[in-house]
mmCIF file of C-alpha atoms in Angstrom:
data_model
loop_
_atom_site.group_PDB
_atom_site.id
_atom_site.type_symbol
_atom_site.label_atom_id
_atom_site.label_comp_id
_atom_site.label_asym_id
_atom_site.label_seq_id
_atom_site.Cartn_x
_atom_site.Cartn_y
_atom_site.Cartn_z
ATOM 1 C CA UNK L 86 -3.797 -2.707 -3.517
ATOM 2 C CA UNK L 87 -5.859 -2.893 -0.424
ATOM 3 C CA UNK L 88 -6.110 1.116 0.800
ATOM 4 C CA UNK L 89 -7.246 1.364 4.612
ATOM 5 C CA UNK L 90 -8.625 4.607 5.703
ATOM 6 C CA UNK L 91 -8.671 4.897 9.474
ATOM 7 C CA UNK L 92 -11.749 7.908 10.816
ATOM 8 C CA UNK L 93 -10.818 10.173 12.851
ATOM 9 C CA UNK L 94 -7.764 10.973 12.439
ATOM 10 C CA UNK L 95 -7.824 12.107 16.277
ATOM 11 C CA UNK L 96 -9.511 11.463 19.238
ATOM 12 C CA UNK L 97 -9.709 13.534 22.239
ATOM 13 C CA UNK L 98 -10.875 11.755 25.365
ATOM 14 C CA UNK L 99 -9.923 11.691 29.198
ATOM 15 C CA UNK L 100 -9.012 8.824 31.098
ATOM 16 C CA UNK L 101 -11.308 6.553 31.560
ATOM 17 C CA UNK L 102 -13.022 7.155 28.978
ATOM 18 C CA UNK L 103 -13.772 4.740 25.715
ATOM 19 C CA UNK L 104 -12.192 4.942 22.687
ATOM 20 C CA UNK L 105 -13.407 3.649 19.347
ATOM 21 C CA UNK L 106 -11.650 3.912 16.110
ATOM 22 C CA UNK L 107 -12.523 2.717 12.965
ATOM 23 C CA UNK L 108 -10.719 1.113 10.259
ATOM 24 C CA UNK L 109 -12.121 0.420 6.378
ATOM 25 C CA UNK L 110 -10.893 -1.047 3.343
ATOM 26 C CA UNK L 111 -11.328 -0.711 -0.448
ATOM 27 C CA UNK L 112 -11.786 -4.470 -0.693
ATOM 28 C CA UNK L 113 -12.560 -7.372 1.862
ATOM 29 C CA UNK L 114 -9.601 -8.503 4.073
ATOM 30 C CA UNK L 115 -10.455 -12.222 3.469
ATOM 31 C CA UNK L 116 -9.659 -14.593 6.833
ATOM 32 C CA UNK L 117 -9.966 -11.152 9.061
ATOM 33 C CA UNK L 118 -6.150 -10.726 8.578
ATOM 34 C CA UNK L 119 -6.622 -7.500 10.252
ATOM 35 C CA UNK L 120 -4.188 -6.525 12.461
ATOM 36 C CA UNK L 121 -3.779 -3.134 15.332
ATOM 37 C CA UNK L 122 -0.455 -1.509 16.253
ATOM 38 C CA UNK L 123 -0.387 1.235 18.963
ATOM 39 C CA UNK L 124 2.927 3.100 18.697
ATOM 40 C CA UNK L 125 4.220 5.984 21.137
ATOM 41 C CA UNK L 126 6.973 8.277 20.540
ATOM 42 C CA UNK L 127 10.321 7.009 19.570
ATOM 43 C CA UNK L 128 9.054 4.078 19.791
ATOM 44 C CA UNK L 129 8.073 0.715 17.191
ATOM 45 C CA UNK L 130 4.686 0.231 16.675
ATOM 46 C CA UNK L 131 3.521 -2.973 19.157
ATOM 47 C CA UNK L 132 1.241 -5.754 17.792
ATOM 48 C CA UNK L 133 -1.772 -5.315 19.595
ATOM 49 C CA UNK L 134 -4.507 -7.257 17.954
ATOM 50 C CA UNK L 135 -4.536 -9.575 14.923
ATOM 51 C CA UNK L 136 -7.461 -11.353 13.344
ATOM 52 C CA UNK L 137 -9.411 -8.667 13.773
ATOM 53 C CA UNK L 138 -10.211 -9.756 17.130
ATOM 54 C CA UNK L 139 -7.230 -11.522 18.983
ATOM 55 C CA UNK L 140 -5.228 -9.892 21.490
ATOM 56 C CA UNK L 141 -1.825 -10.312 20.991
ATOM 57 C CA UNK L 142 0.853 -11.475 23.853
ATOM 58 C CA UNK L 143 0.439 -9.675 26.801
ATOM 59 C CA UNK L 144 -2.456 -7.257 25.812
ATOM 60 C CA UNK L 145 -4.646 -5.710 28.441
ATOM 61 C CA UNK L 146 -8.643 -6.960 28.266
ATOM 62 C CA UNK L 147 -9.516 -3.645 27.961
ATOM 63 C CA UNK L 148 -8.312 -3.578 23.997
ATOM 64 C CA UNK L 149 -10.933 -5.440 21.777
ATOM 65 C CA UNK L 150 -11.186 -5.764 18.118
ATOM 66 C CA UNK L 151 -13.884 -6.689 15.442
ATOM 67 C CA UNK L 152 -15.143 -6.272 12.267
ATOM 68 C CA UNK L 153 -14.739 -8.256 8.633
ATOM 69 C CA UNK L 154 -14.979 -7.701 5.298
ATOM 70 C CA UNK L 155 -14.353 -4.160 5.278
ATOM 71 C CA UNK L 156 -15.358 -2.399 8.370
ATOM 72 C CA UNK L 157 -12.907 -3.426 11.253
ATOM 73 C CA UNK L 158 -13.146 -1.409 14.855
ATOM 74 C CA UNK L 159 -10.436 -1.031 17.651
ATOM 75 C CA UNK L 160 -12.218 -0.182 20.703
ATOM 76 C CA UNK L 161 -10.310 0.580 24.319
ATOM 77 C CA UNK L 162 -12.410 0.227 26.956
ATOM 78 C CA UNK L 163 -11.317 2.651 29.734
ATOM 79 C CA UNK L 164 -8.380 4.712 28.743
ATOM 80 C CA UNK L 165 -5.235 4.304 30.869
ATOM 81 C CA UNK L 166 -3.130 7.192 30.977
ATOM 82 C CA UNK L 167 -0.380 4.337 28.569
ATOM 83 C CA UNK L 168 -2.841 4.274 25.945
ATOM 84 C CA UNK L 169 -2.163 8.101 24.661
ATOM 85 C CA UNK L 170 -1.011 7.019 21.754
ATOM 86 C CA UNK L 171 -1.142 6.728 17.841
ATOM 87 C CA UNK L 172 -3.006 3.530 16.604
ATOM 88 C CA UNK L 173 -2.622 2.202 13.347
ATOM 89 C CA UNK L 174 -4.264 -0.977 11.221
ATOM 90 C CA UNK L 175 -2.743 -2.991 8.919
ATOM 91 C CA UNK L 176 -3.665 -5.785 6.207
ATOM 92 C CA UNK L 177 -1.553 -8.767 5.900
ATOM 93 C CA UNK L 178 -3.563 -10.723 3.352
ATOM 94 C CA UNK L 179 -2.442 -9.440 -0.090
ATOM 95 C CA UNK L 180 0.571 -7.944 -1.231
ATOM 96 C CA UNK L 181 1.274 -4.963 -0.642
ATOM 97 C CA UNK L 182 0.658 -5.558 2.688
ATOM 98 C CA UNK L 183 -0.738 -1.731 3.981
ATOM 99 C CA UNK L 184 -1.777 -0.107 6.712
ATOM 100 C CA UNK L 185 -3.824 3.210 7.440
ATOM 101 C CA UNK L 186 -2.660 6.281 8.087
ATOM 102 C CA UNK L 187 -3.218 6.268 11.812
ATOM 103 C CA UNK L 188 -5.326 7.435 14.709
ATOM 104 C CA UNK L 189 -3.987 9.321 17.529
ATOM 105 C CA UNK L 190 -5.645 9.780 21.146
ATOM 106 C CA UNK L 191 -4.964 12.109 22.335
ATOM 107 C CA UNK L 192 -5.228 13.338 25.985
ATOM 108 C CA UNK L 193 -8.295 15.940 26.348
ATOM 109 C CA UNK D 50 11.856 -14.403 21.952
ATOM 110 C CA UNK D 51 13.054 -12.617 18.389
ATOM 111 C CA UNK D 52 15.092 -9.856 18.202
ATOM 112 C CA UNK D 53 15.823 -7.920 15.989
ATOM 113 C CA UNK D 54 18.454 -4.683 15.192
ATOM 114 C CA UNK D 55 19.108 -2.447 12.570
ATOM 115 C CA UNK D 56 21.925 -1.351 11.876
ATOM 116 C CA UNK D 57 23.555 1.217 9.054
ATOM 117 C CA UNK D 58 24.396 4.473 7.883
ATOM 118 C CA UNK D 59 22.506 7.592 9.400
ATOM 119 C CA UNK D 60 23.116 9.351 6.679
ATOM 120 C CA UNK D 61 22.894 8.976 2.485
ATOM 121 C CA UNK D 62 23.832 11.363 0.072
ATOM 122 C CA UNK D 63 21.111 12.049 -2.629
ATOM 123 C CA UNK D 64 21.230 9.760 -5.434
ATOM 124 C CA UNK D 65 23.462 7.368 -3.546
ATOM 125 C CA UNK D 66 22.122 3.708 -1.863
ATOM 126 C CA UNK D 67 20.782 3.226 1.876
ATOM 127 C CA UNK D 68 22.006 -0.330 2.859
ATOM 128 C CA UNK D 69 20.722 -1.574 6.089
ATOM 129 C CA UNK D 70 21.222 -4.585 7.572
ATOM 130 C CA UNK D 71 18.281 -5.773 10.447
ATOM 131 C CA UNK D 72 20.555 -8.727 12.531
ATOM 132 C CA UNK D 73 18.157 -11.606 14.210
ATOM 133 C CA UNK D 74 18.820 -13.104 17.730
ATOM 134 C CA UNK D 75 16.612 -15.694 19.978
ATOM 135 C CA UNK D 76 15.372 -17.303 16.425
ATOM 136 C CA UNK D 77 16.637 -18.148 13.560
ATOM 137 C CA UNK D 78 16.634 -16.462 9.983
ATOM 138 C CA UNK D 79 15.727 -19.814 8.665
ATOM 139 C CA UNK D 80 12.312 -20.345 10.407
ATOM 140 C CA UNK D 81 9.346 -20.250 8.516
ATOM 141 C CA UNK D 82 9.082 -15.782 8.653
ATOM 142 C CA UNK D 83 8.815 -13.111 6.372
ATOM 143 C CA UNK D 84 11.729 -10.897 6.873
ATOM 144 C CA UNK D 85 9.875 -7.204 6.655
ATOM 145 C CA UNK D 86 11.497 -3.607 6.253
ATOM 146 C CA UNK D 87 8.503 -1.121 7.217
ATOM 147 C CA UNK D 88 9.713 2.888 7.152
ATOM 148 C CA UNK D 89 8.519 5.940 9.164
ATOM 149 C CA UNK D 90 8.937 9.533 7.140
ATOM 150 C CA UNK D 91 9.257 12.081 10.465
ATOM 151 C CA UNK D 92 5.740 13.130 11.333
ATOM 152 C CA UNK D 93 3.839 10.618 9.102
ATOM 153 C CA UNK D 94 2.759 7.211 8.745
ATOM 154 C CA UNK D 95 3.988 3.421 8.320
ATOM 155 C CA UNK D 96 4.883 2.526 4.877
ATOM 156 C CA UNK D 97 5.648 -1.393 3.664
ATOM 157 C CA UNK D 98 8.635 -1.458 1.830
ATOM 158 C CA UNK D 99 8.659 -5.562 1.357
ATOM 159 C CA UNK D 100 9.478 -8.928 2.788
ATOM 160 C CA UNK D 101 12.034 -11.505 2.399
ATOM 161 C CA UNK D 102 11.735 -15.727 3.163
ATOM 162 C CA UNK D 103 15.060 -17.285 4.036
ATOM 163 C CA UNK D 104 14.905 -18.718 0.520
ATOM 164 C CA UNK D 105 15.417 -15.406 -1.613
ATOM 165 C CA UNK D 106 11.682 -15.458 -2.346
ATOM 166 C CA UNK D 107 10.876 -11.253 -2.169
ATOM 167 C CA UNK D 108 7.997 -9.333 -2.724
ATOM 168 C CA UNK D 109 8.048 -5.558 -3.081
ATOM 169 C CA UNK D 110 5.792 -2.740 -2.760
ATOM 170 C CA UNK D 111 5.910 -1.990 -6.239
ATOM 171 C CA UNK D 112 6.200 1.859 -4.963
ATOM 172 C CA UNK D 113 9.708 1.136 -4.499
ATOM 173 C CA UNK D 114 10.165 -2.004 -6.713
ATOM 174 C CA UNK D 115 12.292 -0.714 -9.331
ATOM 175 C CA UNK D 116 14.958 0.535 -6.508
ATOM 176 C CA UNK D 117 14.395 -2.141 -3.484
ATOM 177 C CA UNK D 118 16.567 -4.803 -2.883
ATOM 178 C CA UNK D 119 16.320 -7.615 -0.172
ATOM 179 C CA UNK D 120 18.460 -10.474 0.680
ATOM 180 C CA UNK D 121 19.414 -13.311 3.776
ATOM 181 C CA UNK D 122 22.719 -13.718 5.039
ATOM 182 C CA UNK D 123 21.877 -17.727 6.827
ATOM 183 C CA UNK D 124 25.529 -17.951 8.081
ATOM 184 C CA UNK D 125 24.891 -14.198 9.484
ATOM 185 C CA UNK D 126 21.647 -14.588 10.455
ATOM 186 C CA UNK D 127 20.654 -11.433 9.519
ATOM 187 C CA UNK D 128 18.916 -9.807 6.347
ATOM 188 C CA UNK D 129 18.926 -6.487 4.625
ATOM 189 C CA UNK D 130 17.805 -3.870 2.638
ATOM 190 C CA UNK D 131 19.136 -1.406 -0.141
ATOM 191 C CA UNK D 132 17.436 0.987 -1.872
ATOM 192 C CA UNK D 133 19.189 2.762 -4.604
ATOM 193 C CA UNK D 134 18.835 6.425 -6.371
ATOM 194 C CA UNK D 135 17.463 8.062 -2.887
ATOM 195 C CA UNK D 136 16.167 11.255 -2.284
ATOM 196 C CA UNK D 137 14.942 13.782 0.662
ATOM 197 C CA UNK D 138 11.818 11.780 0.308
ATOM 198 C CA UNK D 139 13.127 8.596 1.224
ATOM 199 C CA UNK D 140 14.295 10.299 4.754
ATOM 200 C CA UNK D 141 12.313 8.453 7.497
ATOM 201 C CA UNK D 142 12.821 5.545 10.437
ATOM 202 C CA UNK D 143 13.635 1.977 8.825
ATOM 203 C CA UNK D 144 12.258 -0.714 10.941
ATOM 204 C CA UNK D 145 12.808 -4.352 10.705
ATOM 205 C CA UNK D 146 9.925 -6.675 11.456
ATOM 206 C CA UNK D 147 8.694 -10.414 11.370
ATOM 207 C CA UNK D 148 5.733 -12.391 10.657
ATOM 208 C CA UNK D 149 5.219 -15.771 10.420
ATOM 209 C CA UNK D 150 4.257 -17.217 6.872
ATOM 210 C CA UNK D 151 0.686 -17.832 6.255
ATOM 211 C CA UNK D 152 -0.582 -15.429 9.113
ATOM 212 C CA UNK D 153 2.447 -12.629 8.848
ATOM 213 C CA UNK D 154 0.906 -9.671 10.873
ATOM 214 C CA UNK D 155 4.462 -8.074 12.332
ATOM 215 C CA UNK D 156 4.665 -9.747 16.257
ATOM 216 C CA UNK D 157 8.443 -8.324 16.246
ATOM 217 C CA UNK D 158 9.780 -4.884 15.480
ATOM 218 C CA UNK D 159 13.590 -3.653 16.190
ATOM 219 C CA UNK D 160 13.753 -0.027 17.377
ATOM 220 C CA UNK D 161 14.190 1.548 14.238
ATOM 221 C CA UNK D 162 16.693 3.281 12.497
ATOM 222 C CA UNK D 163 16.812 7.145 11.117
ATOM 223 C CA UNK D 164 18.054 7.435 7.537
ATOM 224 C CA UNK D 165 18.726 11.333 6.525
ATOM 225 C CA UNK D 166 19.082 11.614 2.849
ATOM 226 C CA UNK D 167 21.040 15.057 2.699
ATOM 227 C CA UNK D 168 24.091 16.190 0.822
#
């Protein structure tokens, strides 16, 4: 099983502000099938990258992803008051499919 | 676009069986997806609890193997979930999701359902 391990586990910023939050794995996530879900409260987590790098339907510029291997990053370029949020990434190339325990950003 | 919506008991009695269905509309259950149930404990983190292809093909997190059950209703189109011999622990959101096969990050969620496990 893949275990991903997401540092820090929060992240106090102000708007406007960048955001970058760090994913790793136990073993390489072959073809980059790294994905990034930001979920708010009471609410489903929303594909946001995938591919480690490719912004999903509808994603603002200001979210970018990268990485392989092991070491995968989410960074947010200027924090819009939406973004406040919990962020979590997720491997979809072995079975069990897992994701890390989450990062949240929080408002500072 | 696919939706999707669970739907099923709030509440399980300890060492009874959640059963949750997760119906599909704009798509159909047949198309080449992986049916996922994903859960939520309150306060925590996103579990995978397995996937499901319109064939019966599963796979499990073998966490919960030896209590998960998935299966496709075609003429329905919807799929579903049980999970037998529950306990507090088991108490969390149930979400549906979908990814396609060969690249199945999770592009659709429903909204989640709560499951209380409480006598």
């Amino acid at each position: 099983e893949i275990v991903l391990t997401q540092s820090p586990g929060t992240l106090s910023l102000s708007p406007g502000e960048r955001a970058t939050l760090s994913c790793r794995a136990t073993q390489s996530v072959t073809s980059n099938y790294l994905a990034w879900y930001q979920q708010k409260p009471g609410q489903a987590p929303r594909l946001l990258i995938y591919g480690a790098s490719i912004r999903a339907t509808g994603i603002p510029d200001r979210f970018s992803g990268s990485g392989s291997g092991t070491d995968f990053t989410l960074t947010i370029s200027r924090l819009e008051p939406e973004d406040f949020a919990v962020y979590y990434c997720h491997q979809y190339i072995s079975s069990p499919r897992t994701f890390g325990q989450g990062t949240k950003v929080e408002i500072k | 676009q696919v939706q999707l919506r669970e739907s099923g008991p709030g509440l399980v009695k300890p060492s009874g069986t959640l059963s949750l269905t997760c119906g599909v509309s704009g798509g159909s259950i047949s198309s080449n997806n992986w049916w996922n149930w994903v859960r939520q404990p309150p306060g925590k983190g996103l579990e995978w609890i397995g996937e499901i292809y319109h064939s019966g093909t599963t796979n499990y997190n073998p966490s919960l193997k030896t209590r998960v059950t998935m299966s496709v209703d075609k003429s329905k189109n919807y799929f579903s979930l049980r999970l037998s011999s529950v306990t507090a622990a088991d108490t969390a959101v149930y979400y549906c999701a979908t990814g396609i096969v060969g690249a199945p990050r999770l592009n659709y969620w429903g909204q989640g359902t709560l499951v209380t496990v409480s006598s």
